[in-house]
């Protein structure tokens, strides 16, 4: 593990020494690539588990090691086999997650571009300690625990599934089926209060009230759960 | 209904039984309420699928669409620009028939008898309805471009209904001589897909830049401004400097005569020899809407915003491009959004299911060059008068490359999303 961390650090150092301009550009690139991960994963100060586990210290961490997180059977099996996340295994996993680990619950199609992968892994290695808090604002407990009506959610979901495929496909647009209730509610409120910056999602959530968000969360939570 | 499949048979026997037991109550001898949908695009296919799916068999749904394989008009520009494969824009109705039990009839609707509440198709069959949903897209206004009529579409294609016309236009562009001229005659408002002609120009320019970089593009436009104009003109300057010439009405863009025989285009007295001439005429509602008598003197079908019902016949709903509904652009996204509101209203009327307040939304993505996507979107609500815009956004000039690339990738995701929402 130490070796892997060292490798990531050395990699960054090497870049910095070789060309400060390039290093900065690569760092920016990694941070930009991480935007694709942000709808499900948090990293940095105060990061918590959401749809995906928090990624603090992930480079060098054993797979499936966050206590209390609901991993897929595939991830639990890989953890038993001793899988450790280092720059090589992360590179292989992120290329096409479902090919590397059949049955993973991470519904992400992958990063085809090698530079995207190497820079985002470098970002992961450093962001645990340096990233400013990027977690979504907490939602008031009474809103978070509001019991949603999945039937109402199903009606409202008509607007979502024009883009987010109801079969869970995620090419170009993330899948929203089978999400944890609290994660879903927190994410939608983050768009609604413009903490998250996607204009289509800001528009869609701008006219959803607390009950409607709860209904959608209830509906999507029971879709396609393994 | 020549085929008597198991569903039809069951429905028929149930109807017989009901008729025997209570002939006075059941005026018409049928068991289930019937919905006939004409047109299997973003409006019609979505409406048929949602009614069938959500009524769980309580409503008999027939979908009448001539094409066995439906090629979407949206993304046809990306076919022209070589970003997506032509075949990937084709879709089958198999799942709507097999998984949702929709009676899919591949025929052309040619008549609507509003008193008898029935639709006639070209083969002579009749389909009775309790509610009729018309979603026939657009037709062209004949005589709207001097010198051009529909028979000329094989020489000067419109390429504005997807399918073979888009493939033809692409082949013509590939056959252009070196340094040749592509002319587009742009349509007047209102028309299908407001950014469509200008995304097309972008895709043609992209293709020519690679294959025929000294070629020229001229747009003759009757409109002083167009959708996403600032984004497109800046994009053309960035990616295709010197290639695209846009002639608005101030420069005679609205005064055009074409001659398909000689390929000459007269723009305000100036003769241009075109190698490809893409004529996009003025548009009106698909013909069956006119035949049904639900269109106005402008050629569109006025509807009530709350349920997309025709202002001329409460048993007929009109969706998508054909409808005159207010503020929504004529787009596949809009038609899909309207279809879900309509499906809910029709189900409510026929089976008493709960009807929620109508909400509409639309987003239109356009591709300017590789990884340079832009979008415009809005929310809408139903008022007594029309579908009214409540809020919206548009991409900005000067956005970073990563944002533009993400916008393009998002449009690919949207295409997968909406086509699976339409066809199951």
XYZ file of C-alpha atoms in Angstrom:
650
model
C 0.000 0.000 0.000
C 2.760 2.378 0.929
C 4.419 1.533 -2.337
C 1.334 2.418 -4.266
C 0.929 5.694 -2.483
C 4.589 6.424 -3.081
C 4.136 5.627 -6.725
C 1.283 8.036 -7.067
C 3.219 10.717 -5.265
C 6.333 10.069 -7.345
C 4.231 10.281 -10.464
C 2.993 13.703 -9.426
C 6.465 14.814 -8.418
C 7.870 13.647 -11.709
C 5.294 15.642 -13.574
C 5.889 18.703 -11.456
C 9.633 18.584 -11.978
C 9.480 17.830 -15.670
C 7.152 20.631 -16.552
C 5.234 22.796 -14.136
C 2.869 23.957 -16.862
C 2.043 20.427 -17.927
C 1.630 19.317 -14.324
C -0.929 21.987 -13.730
C -2.799 21.073 -16.889
C -2.796 17.378 -15.964
C -4.071 18.199 -12.483
C -6.875 20.284 -13.928
C -7.648 17.512 -16.342
C -7.925 14.943 -13.560
C -10.182 17.220 -11.560
C -12.369 17.738 -14.633
C -12.575 14.017 -15.299
C -13.626 13.504 -11.691
C -16.795 15.507 -12.442
C -18.082 12.322 -14.030
C -17.666 10.519 -10.704
C -19.065 13.277 -8.512
C -22.727 12.448 -8.887
C -22.107 9.262 -6.891
C -18.746 9.600 -5.095
C -17.371 12.147 -2.655
C -13.756 12.841 -1.855
C -12.009 15.311 0.419
C -12.748 16.755 3.811
C -15.983 15.447 5.294
C -16.680 13.097 2.373
C -19.341 10.514 3.132
C -20.788 7.491 1.372
C -23.554 8.292 -1.078
C -24.603 6.132 -4.016
C -21.004 5.047 -4.120
C -18.539 4.791 -1.218
C -16.447 7.826 -0.303
C -13.071 7.793 -2.028
C -10.816 9.205 0.666
C -7.663 7.145 0.652
C -8.933 4.877 -2.104
C -5.528 4.618 -3.786
C -3.827 1.996 -1.677
C -7.031 0.834 0.011
C -8.316 -2.729 -0.033
C -11.396 -3.157 -2.231
C -14.751 -3.273 -0.471
C -13.248 -1.939 2.752
C -15.683 0.798 3.792
C -17.626 -0.519 6.722
C -21.374 -0.332 6.389
C -21.361 0.327 2.649
C -23.623 -1.982 0.656
C -21.201 -3.438 -1.897
C -22.178 -5.783 -4.704
C -21.545 -9.491 -4.317
C -18.898 -9.165 -7.005
C -17.013 -6.517 -5.019
C -17.205 -8.551 -1.818
C -15.830 -11.583 -3.663
C -12.996 -9.523 -5.151
C -12.171 -8.152 -1.703
C -11.951 -11.705 -0.352
C -9.543 -12.502 -3.160
C -7.368 -9.677 -1.914
C -7.986 -6.979 -4.502
C -6.264 -3.745 -3.553
C -6.858 -0.459 -5.386
C -3.606 0.834 -6.799
C -2.859 2.735 -9.974
C -2.787 -0.482 -12.030
C -5.967 -2.050 -10.709
C -7.816 1.261 -10.776
C -6.663 1.811 -14.351
C -8.006 -1.591 -15.368
C -11.256 -1.157 -13.441
C -11.961 2.347 -14.738
C -11.373 1.361 -18.362
C -14.620 -0.585 -18.353
C -15.870 -1.395 -14.848
C -18.370 -4.036 -15.875
C -15.792 -5.938 -17.909
C -13.218 -5.852 -15.120
C -15.747 -6.835 -12.471
C -18.847 -8.535 -13.773
C -21.707 -7.714 -11.403
C -20.310 -4.488 -9.980
C -23.026 -2.119 -8.862
C -21.105 0.866 -10.208
C -23.151 1.804 -13.262
C -20.520 3.726 -15.156
C -19.533 2.877 -18.702
C -15.837 3.662 -18.206
C -13.029 5.960 -19.313
C -11.693 4.938 -22.710
C -8.964 7.542 -22.749
C -5.728 6.508 -20.962
C -4.926 10.114 -20.026
C -8.375 10.502 -18.463
C -7.662 7.460 -16.315
C -4.119 8.327 -15.280
C -4.997 11.900 -14.380
C -8.111 10.997 -12.440
C -6.162 8.354 -10.490
C -3.522 10.962 -9.689
C -6.325 13.276 -8.599
C -7.773 10.555 -6.354
C -4.374 10.046 -4.748
C -4.041 13.659 -3.716
C -7.607 14.888 -3.341
C -8.345 12.931 -0.156
C -6.395 15.493 1.765
C -6.357 18.531 -0.499
C -9.797 18.710 -2.112
C -12.089 21.339 -0.744
C -15.248 19.845 0.622
C -17.447 19.008 -2.356
C -20.175 17.211 -0.501
C -23.759 18.149 -1.122
C -25.375 20.245 1.592
C -27.210 18.172 4.164
C -30.942 17.960 3.740
C -33.073 18.584 6.829
C -33.884 15.263 8.550
C -37.649 15.717 8.218
C -37.236 16.084 4.429
C -34.738 13.245 4.200
C -37.051 10.834 5.996
C -40.228 11.921 4.214
C -41.926 8.761 2.998
C -42.391 9.083 -0.770
C -45.269 7.619 -2.756
C -43.669 5.435 -5.446
C -46.824 5.596 -7.615
C -46.660 9.362 -7.718
C -42.935 8.973 -8.335
C -43.641 6.690 -11.274
C -45.825 9.342 -12.873
C -43.231 12.049 -12.259
C -40.470 9.771 -13.544
C -41.866 10.233 -17.059
C -39.845 13.419 -17.223
C -36.636 11.707 -16.036
C -36.685 8.705 -18.347
C -36.565 10.785 -21.520
C -32.834 10.996 -20.711
C -32.111 8.567 -17.847
C -32.952 5.186 -19.309
C -35.409 3.168 -17.259
C -33.430 0.007 -18.044
C -30.449 1.471 -16.164
C -28.292 2.098 -19.263
C -25.848 4.935 -18.693
C -24.224 5.858 -21.972
C -23.579 9.624 -21.784
C -26.103 10.175 -18.982
C -25.838 8.527 -15.567
C -28.186 5.773 -14.491
C -30.532 6.695 -11.641
C -32.160 3.332 -11.007
C -31.634 1.498 -7.734
C -30.209 4.488 -5.885
C -30.263 4.683 -2.125
C -33.162 6.870 -0.994
C -31.148 9.385 1.017
C -28.537 9.762 -1.724
C -31.229 10.426 -4.307
C -33.014 13.010 -2.170
C -29.748 14.744 -1.266
C -28.629 14.897 -4.895
C -31.920 16.303 -6.169
C -31.995 18.964 -3.472
C -28.394 19.861 -4.382
C -29.550 20.572 -7.952
C -32.663 22.375 -6.757
C -30.661 24.743 -4.546
C -28.090 25.141 -7.346
C -25.222 23.619 -5.390
C -24.816 21.230 -8.326
C -24.490 23.070 -11.587
C -26.148 21.090 -14.370
C -28.695 23.384 -16.123
C -31.100 20.636 -17.255
C -31.180 19.118 -13.761
C -31.537 22.541 -12.154
C -34.564 23.181 -14.359
C -36.099 19.771 -13.740
C -35.730 20.025 -9.958
C -36.743 23.695 -9.749
C -40.406 22.724 -9.860
C -40.239 19.601 -7.688
C -41.407 19.992 -4.093
C -40.204 17.853 -1.167
C -42.984 15.262 -1.567
C -42.309 14.940 -5.274
C -38.590 14.410 -4.718
C -39.425 11.810 -2.066
C -41.822 10.104 -4.502
C -39.178 9.953 -7.213
C -36.603 8.619 -4.758
C -39.049 5.927 -3.632
C -39.825 4.946 -7.213
C -36.245 4.805 -8.489
C -35.024 3.018 -5.355
C -37.132 -0.028 -6.236
C -36.162 -0.113 -9.897
C -33.668 -2.758 -10.976
C -32.375 -3.517 -7.530
C -30.236 -6.576 -7.436
C -58.048 -6.058 -38.328
C -57.577 -9.018 -40.571
C -55.430 -10.892 -38.106
C -57.384 -12.371 -35.261
C -54.648 -12.806 -32.719
C -55.240 -14.063 -29.213
C -55.709 -10.639 -27.700
C -58.197 -9.505 -30.292
C -60.046 -12.786 -29.955
C -60.280 -12.497 -26.177
C -61.408 -8.907 -26.451
C -64.016 -9.882 -29.007
C -65.400 -12.751 -26.934
C -65.509 -10.583 -23.835
C -67.414 -8.017 -25.847
C -69.835 -10.725 -26.992
C -70.437 -11.868 -23.453
C -71.072 -8.360 -22.244
C -73.383 -7.671 -25.121
C -75.448 -10.775 -24.256
C -75.715 -9.972 -20.582
C -76.304 -6.242 -20.820
C -77.117 -5.166 -24.337
C -78.932 -2.014 -23.271
C -76.075 -0.623 -21.202
C -73.319 -1.285 -23.697
C -74.254 0.876 -26.627
C -71.278 -0.326 -28.595
C -70.378 -3.985 -28.512
C -66.863 -3.762 -27.105
C -65.394 -4.581 -23.748
C -62.513 -2.208 -23.414
C -62.119 1.429 -24.276
C -60.142 1.810 -27.494
C -57.409 4.264 -28.322
C -56.144 4.638 -31.862
C -52.809 6.419 -32.335
C -51.809 7.658 -35.784
C -48.072 8.184 -36.257
C -45.294 6.191 -34.604
C -42.729 8.896 -33.848
C -41.735 10.662 -30.647
C -45.348 11.650 -29.890
C -47.330 8.646 -31.101
C -45.030 5.790 -30.081
C -44.583 7.306 -26.607
C -48.335 7.869 -26.134
C -49.159 4.327 -27.276
C -46.507 2.814 -25.020
C -47.491 4.785 -21.909
C -51.225 4.122 -22.328
C -50.620 0.407 -22.831
C -48.039 0.181 -20.029
C -49.930 2.206 -17.413
C -53.435 0.905 -18.135
C -52.107 -2.640 -17.737
C -54.384 -4.052 -20.418
C -57.501 -2.041 -19.517
C -57.276 -0.049 -22.753
C -57.018 -1.476 -26.248
C -54.270 0.421 -28.088
C -53.786 0.446 -31.854
C -50.808 2.244 -33.400
C -51.021 3.060 -37.109
C -47.666 3.832 -38.751
C -46.671 3.128 -42.373
C -42.961 2.414 -41.721
C -41.918 -0.964 -40.394
C -38.610 0.515 -39.400
C -38.689 4.074 -38.144
C -35.724 6.363 -38.768
C -35.674 9.284 -36.355
C -35.410 12.751 -37.828
C -33.473 13.793 -34.733
C -29.834 12.734 -35.116
C -30.170 12.603 -38.934
C -27.829 15.614 -39.007
C -25.267 13.577 -37.078
C -25.588 10.887 -39.734
C -24.771 13.523 -42.365
C -21.759 14.641 -40.318
C -20.517 11.022 -39.977
C -20.876 11.074 -36.182
C -23.460 8.325 -36.021
C -24.242 5.440 -38.297
C -27.431 5.681 -40.386
C -28.689 2.260 -39.291
C -28.376 3.212 -35.622
C -31.128 5.805 -36.159
C -33.572 3.078 -37.256
C -35.944 1.466 -34.745
C -38.405 -1.410 -34.807
C -41.906 -1.582 -33.336
C -41.459 -5.200 -32.274
C -41.269 -4.512 -28.523
C -44.359 -2.268 -28.590
C -46.307 -5.164 -30.098
C -44.832 -8.077 -28.162
C -44.082 -6.585 -24.756
C -46.849 -4.005 -24.467
C -49.616 -5.723 -26.449
C -50.085 -2.784 -28.785
C -51.806 -3.619 -32.051
C -49.217 -2.188 -34.442
C -50.659 -1.664 -37.931
C -48.227 -0.799 -40.710
C -50.488 1.144 -42.995
C -51.265 4.746 -43.890
C -54.223 6.442 -42.196
C -56.205 8.168 -44.944
C -59.556 9.035 -43.378
C -61.155 10.002 -40.066
C -64.906 9.811 -39.526
C -65.434 11.942 -36.432
C -69.157 11.110 -36.101
C -68.645 7.358 -36.331
C -65.328 7.715 -34.438
C -63.311 5.572 -36.814
C -60.081 5.787 -38.789
C -59.669 4.320 -42.275
C -56.320 3.124 -43.594
C -55.117 2.784 -47.193
C -55.862 -0.933 -47.350
C -59.510 -0.163 -46.516
C -59.627 -1.414 -42.934
C -61.396 0.663 -40.318
C -60.434 1.138 -36.682
C -63.012 2.399 -34.182
C -61.857 4.585 -31.326
C -63.045 6.136 -28.118
C -60.084 8.484 -28.232
C -57.963 9.245 -31.270
C -54.406 10.534 -30.912
C -52.910 12.148 -33.995
C -49.153 12.569 -34.082
C -48.351 12.698 -37.790
C -45.406 15.096 -37.709
C -45.135 17.620 -40.502
C -45.963 18.010 -44.165
C -44.716 20.677 -46.527
C -46.692 23.660 -47.811
C -46.794 23.252 -51.563
C -45.622 26.272 -53.533
C -43.794 27.773 -50.551
C -40.454 27.696 -52.391
C -40.697 29.098 -55.931
C -39.823 26.430 -58.487
C -39.852 23.481 -56.053
C -42.502 20.869 -55.436
C -42.461 17.520 -53.687
C -41.613 15.698 -56.934
C -38.280 17.519 -56.895
C -37.208 16.015 -53.563
C -34.991 13.445 -55.285
C -33.017 16.248 -56.977
C -33.212 18.918 -54.293
C -33.828 16.987 -51.080
C -35.453 18.431 -47.984
C -33.934 15.704 -45.794
C -36.283 16.879 -43.085
C -38.114 13.672 -42.283
C -35.117 11.455 -41.532
C -34.708 8.160 -43.403
C -33.836 7.940 -47.090
C -33.909 11.699 -47.641
C -31.083 12.202 -45.128
C -29.119 9.398 -46.783
C -29.677 11.007 -50.210
C -28.485 14.425 -49.059
C -25.373 12.853 -47.557
C -24.603 11.028 -50.819
C -25.031 14.260 -52.781
C -22.586 16.080 -50.491
C -20.052 13.281 -50.972
C -20.442 13.628 -54.748
C -19.874 17.403 -54.791
C -17.053 18.547 -57.098
C -13.987 20.082 -55.492
C -14.749 23.636 -54.413
C -18.454 23.112 -55.136
C -21.412 24.971 -53.640
C -24.004 23.746 -51.168
C -27.116 25.893 -50.929
C -29.733 25.587 -48.209
C -33.120 27.223 -48.571
C -34.081 27.605 -44.898
C -37.726 27.431 -43.775
C -39.911 30.217 -42.350
C -41.341 29.911 -38.805
C -42.882 27.825 -37.379
C -41.139 24.609 -38.341
C -39.893 21.325 -36.892
C -36.668 21.442 -34.859
C -35.768 25.166 -34.739
C -31.962 24.620 -34.510
C -32.132 21.760 -37.063
C -31.222 23.633 -40.253
C -28.260 25.286 -38.515
C -26.994 22.117 -36.909
C -27.208 20.667 -40.412
C -25.078 23.498 -41.783
C -22.543 22.718 -39.039
C -22.493 19.029 -39.949
C -22.204 19.733 -43.688
C -19.349 22.160 -42.972
C -17.651 19.563 -40.779
C -17.868 17.005 -43.561
C -16.724 19.397 -46.259
C -13.840 20.671 -44.149
C -12.530 17.102 -44.084
C -13.396 16.029 -47.593
C -13.706 19.144 -49.737
C -12.201 22.105 -47.869
C -12.566 24.671 -50.655
C -16.316 24.066 -50.950
C -18.773 26.834 -50.045
C -22.032 26.850 -48.109
C -24.769 29.416 -48.682
C -27.908 29.705 -46.552
C -30.828 31.655 -47.952
C -33.010 32.411 -44.943
C -36.340 34.248 -44.770
C -35.868 34.803 -40.997
C -33.873 37.705 -39.521
C -32.794 35.505 -36.596
C -32.854 31.832 -35.677
C -32.497 29.418 -32.769
C -29.095 29.493 -30.992
C -27.973 32.034 -33.604
C -25.140 33.466 -31.481
C -23.812 30.000 -30.685
C -23.942 28.783 -34.273
C -22.428 31.865 -35.876
C -19.577 31.914 -33.342
C -19.054 28.167 -33.887
C -18.939 28.566 -37.674
C -16.386 31.339 -37.272
C -14.293 29.136 -34.936
C -14.402 25.897 -36.874
C -15.266 26.747 -40.473
C -14.015 30.285 -41.035
C -14.850 31.590 -44.502
C -16.906 28.578 -45.514
C -20.437 29.529 -44.432
C -22.358 32.477 -45.821
C -25.721 33.244 -44.215
C -28.070 35.495 -46.170
C -30.943 36.762 -44.033
C -33.943 38.670 -45.378
C -31.919 41.921 -45.451
C -29.749 40.295 -48.113
C -32.628 38.776 -50.068
C -32.590 35.415 -48.284
C -36.380 35.399 -48.358
C -36.607 35.997 -52.107
C -35.552 32.695 -53.650
C -36.433 30.763 -56.802
C -34.935 27.366 -57.544
C -34.719 25.440 -60.802
C -34.205 21.727 -60.114
C -33.576 21.093 -63.833
C -30.523 23.341 -64.117
C -29.614 23.407 -60.384
C -29.675 27.193 -60.544
C -30.780 29.094 -57.453
C -31.859 32.699 -57.759
C -31.330 34.612 -54.526
C -32.797 38.094 -54.835
C -31.817 38.355 -58.496
C -28.374 36.818 -58.073
C -27.899 33.466 -59.826
C -25.969 30.756 -57.997
C -25.073 27.399 -59.532
C -25.649 24.834 -56.791
C -23.991 21.431 -56.657
C -26.270 20.451 -53.810
C -29.478 22.317 -53.048
C -31.187 21.432 -49.776
C -34.704 22.886 -49.916
C -36.520 22.959 -46.588
C -39.978 24.295 -47.426
C -42.575 25.906 -45.153
C -44.354 23.349 -42.986
C -47.814 22.466 -41.769
C -49.396 19.691 -39.721
C -49.201 16.148 -41.099
C -51.941 15.622 -43.665
C -54.172 13.339 -41.586
C -54.767 16.219 -39.146
C -56.107 18.303 -41.991
C -58.215 15.383 -43.268
C -59.656 14.992 -39.758
C -60.634 18.659 -39.862
C -58.726 19.643 -36.736
C -56.358 22.183 -38.358
C -56.769 25.942 -38.615
C -56.153 28.333 -41.515
C -52.412 28.311 -40.686
C -52.295 24.544 -41.224
C -51.666 23.558 -37.589
C -53.923 21.835 -35.070
C -54.845 24.036 -32.083
C -54.975 22.087 -28.803
C -55.862 22.611 -25.150
C -52.709 22.683 -23.071
C -53.962 20.579 -20.152
C -54.494 17.363 -22.138
C -53.429 18.094 -25.741
C -57.074 17.652 -26.879
C -58.073 19.321 -30.109
C -59.965 22.581 -29.771
C -62.224 21.258 -32.528
C -63.015 17.752 -31.236
C -62.756 16.646 -27.606
C -62.247 13.004 -28.627
C -59.149 13.788 -30.671
C -55.740 14.696 -29.245
C -52.927 16.101 -31.357
C -49.275 15.773 -30.325
C -45.909 17.088 -31.337
C -45.057 18.999 -34.489
C -48.652 19.036 -35.795
C -50.088 20.727 -32.740
C -50.340 24.429 -32.143
C -49.933 24.502 -28.402
C -48.133 27.697 -27.421
C -44.524 28.136 -26.434
C -42.914 24.708 -26.923
C -40.635 24.260 -29.926
C -41.563 21.542 -32.405
C -39.104 18.858 -31.339
C -38.948 15.158 -30.589
C -38.331 15.950 -26.925
C -41.446 18.172 -26.839
C -43.587 15.527 -28.548
C -42.386 12.894 -26.065
C -43.177 15.220 -23.147
C -46.624 16.087 -24.509
C -47.334 12.395 -25.167
C -46.958 11.527 -21.481
C -49.331 14.306 -20.411
C -51.809 13.185 -23.075
C -51.487 9.485 -22.153
C -52.273 10.281 -18.529
C -55.302 12.408 -19.512
C -56.656 9.789 -21.921
C -56.261 7.043 -19.338
C -58.009 9.215 -16.770
C -60.900 9.893 -19.119
C -61.352 6.263 -20.171
C -60.613 4.347 -16.980
C -60.946 6.916 -14.196
C -57.258 6.705 -13.231
C -55.791 9.645 -11.359
C -54.791 12.675 -13.418
C -51.989 14.886 -12.144
C -51.344 18.473 -13.275
C -49.659 18.713 -16.677
C -45.929 19.519 -16.741
C -43.884 19.792 -19.891
C -40.188 20.171 -20.601
C -37.843 20.317 -23.563
C -34.118 20.308 -24.229
C -32.588 20.571 -27.706
C -28.942 19.600 -28.166
C -27.037 20.620 -31.296
C -23.593 19.628 -32.463
C -21.455 22.370 -34.041
C -18.235 20.386 -34.545
C -16.540 17.359 -33.008
C -17.007 17.496 -29.218
C -18.566 20.948 -29.486
C -22.163 20.498 -28.342
C -24.612 23.181 -27.228
C -28.098 22.998 -25.761
C -31.178 25.021 -24.982
C -33.955 23.939 -22.642
C -37.050 25.091 -20.813
C -39.885 24.137 -18.478
C -43.501 24.678 -19.425
C -46.898 24.525 -17.748
C -50.474 24.368 -18.974
C -52.500 27.570 -18.760
C -56.074 28.098 -20.014
C -54.668 29.791 -23.053
C -51.626 27.720 -24.044
C -48.543 25.750 -23.000
C -46.570 28.545 -21.389
C -42.825 28.724 -20.802
C -41.892 29.190 -17.145
C -38.101 29.042 -17.069
C -35.189 28.151 -19.343
C -31.464 28.133 -20.108
C -29.117 28.194 -23.100
C -25.429 27.311 -23.560
C -23.085 30.283 -23.581
C -20.332 31.342 -25.948
C -16.911 30.917 -24.355
C -17.738 27.744 -22.426
C -14.697 25.517 -21.876
C -14.017 22.545 -24.145
C -14.823 20.019 -21.416
C -18.317 21.486 -20.981
C -18.970 21.385 -24.724
C -17.738 17.791 -24.924
C -19.899 16.790 -21.954
C -22.895 18.439 -23.632
C -22.311 16.370 -26.752
C -21.918 13.152 -24.760
C -25.110 13.996 -22.934
C -26.947 14.251 -26.254
C -25.830 10.708 -27.093
C -27.271 9.608 -23.748
C -30.490 11.484 -24.441
C -30.869 9.724 -27.796
C -30.552 6.345 -26.133
C -32.995 7.478 -23.438
C -35.738 8.885 -25.626
C -35.650 6.072 -28.170
C -35.972 3.486 -25.402
C -38.820 5.589 -23.943
C -40.540 5.547 -27.353
C -39.983 2.004 -28.524
C -39.608 0.094 -25.241
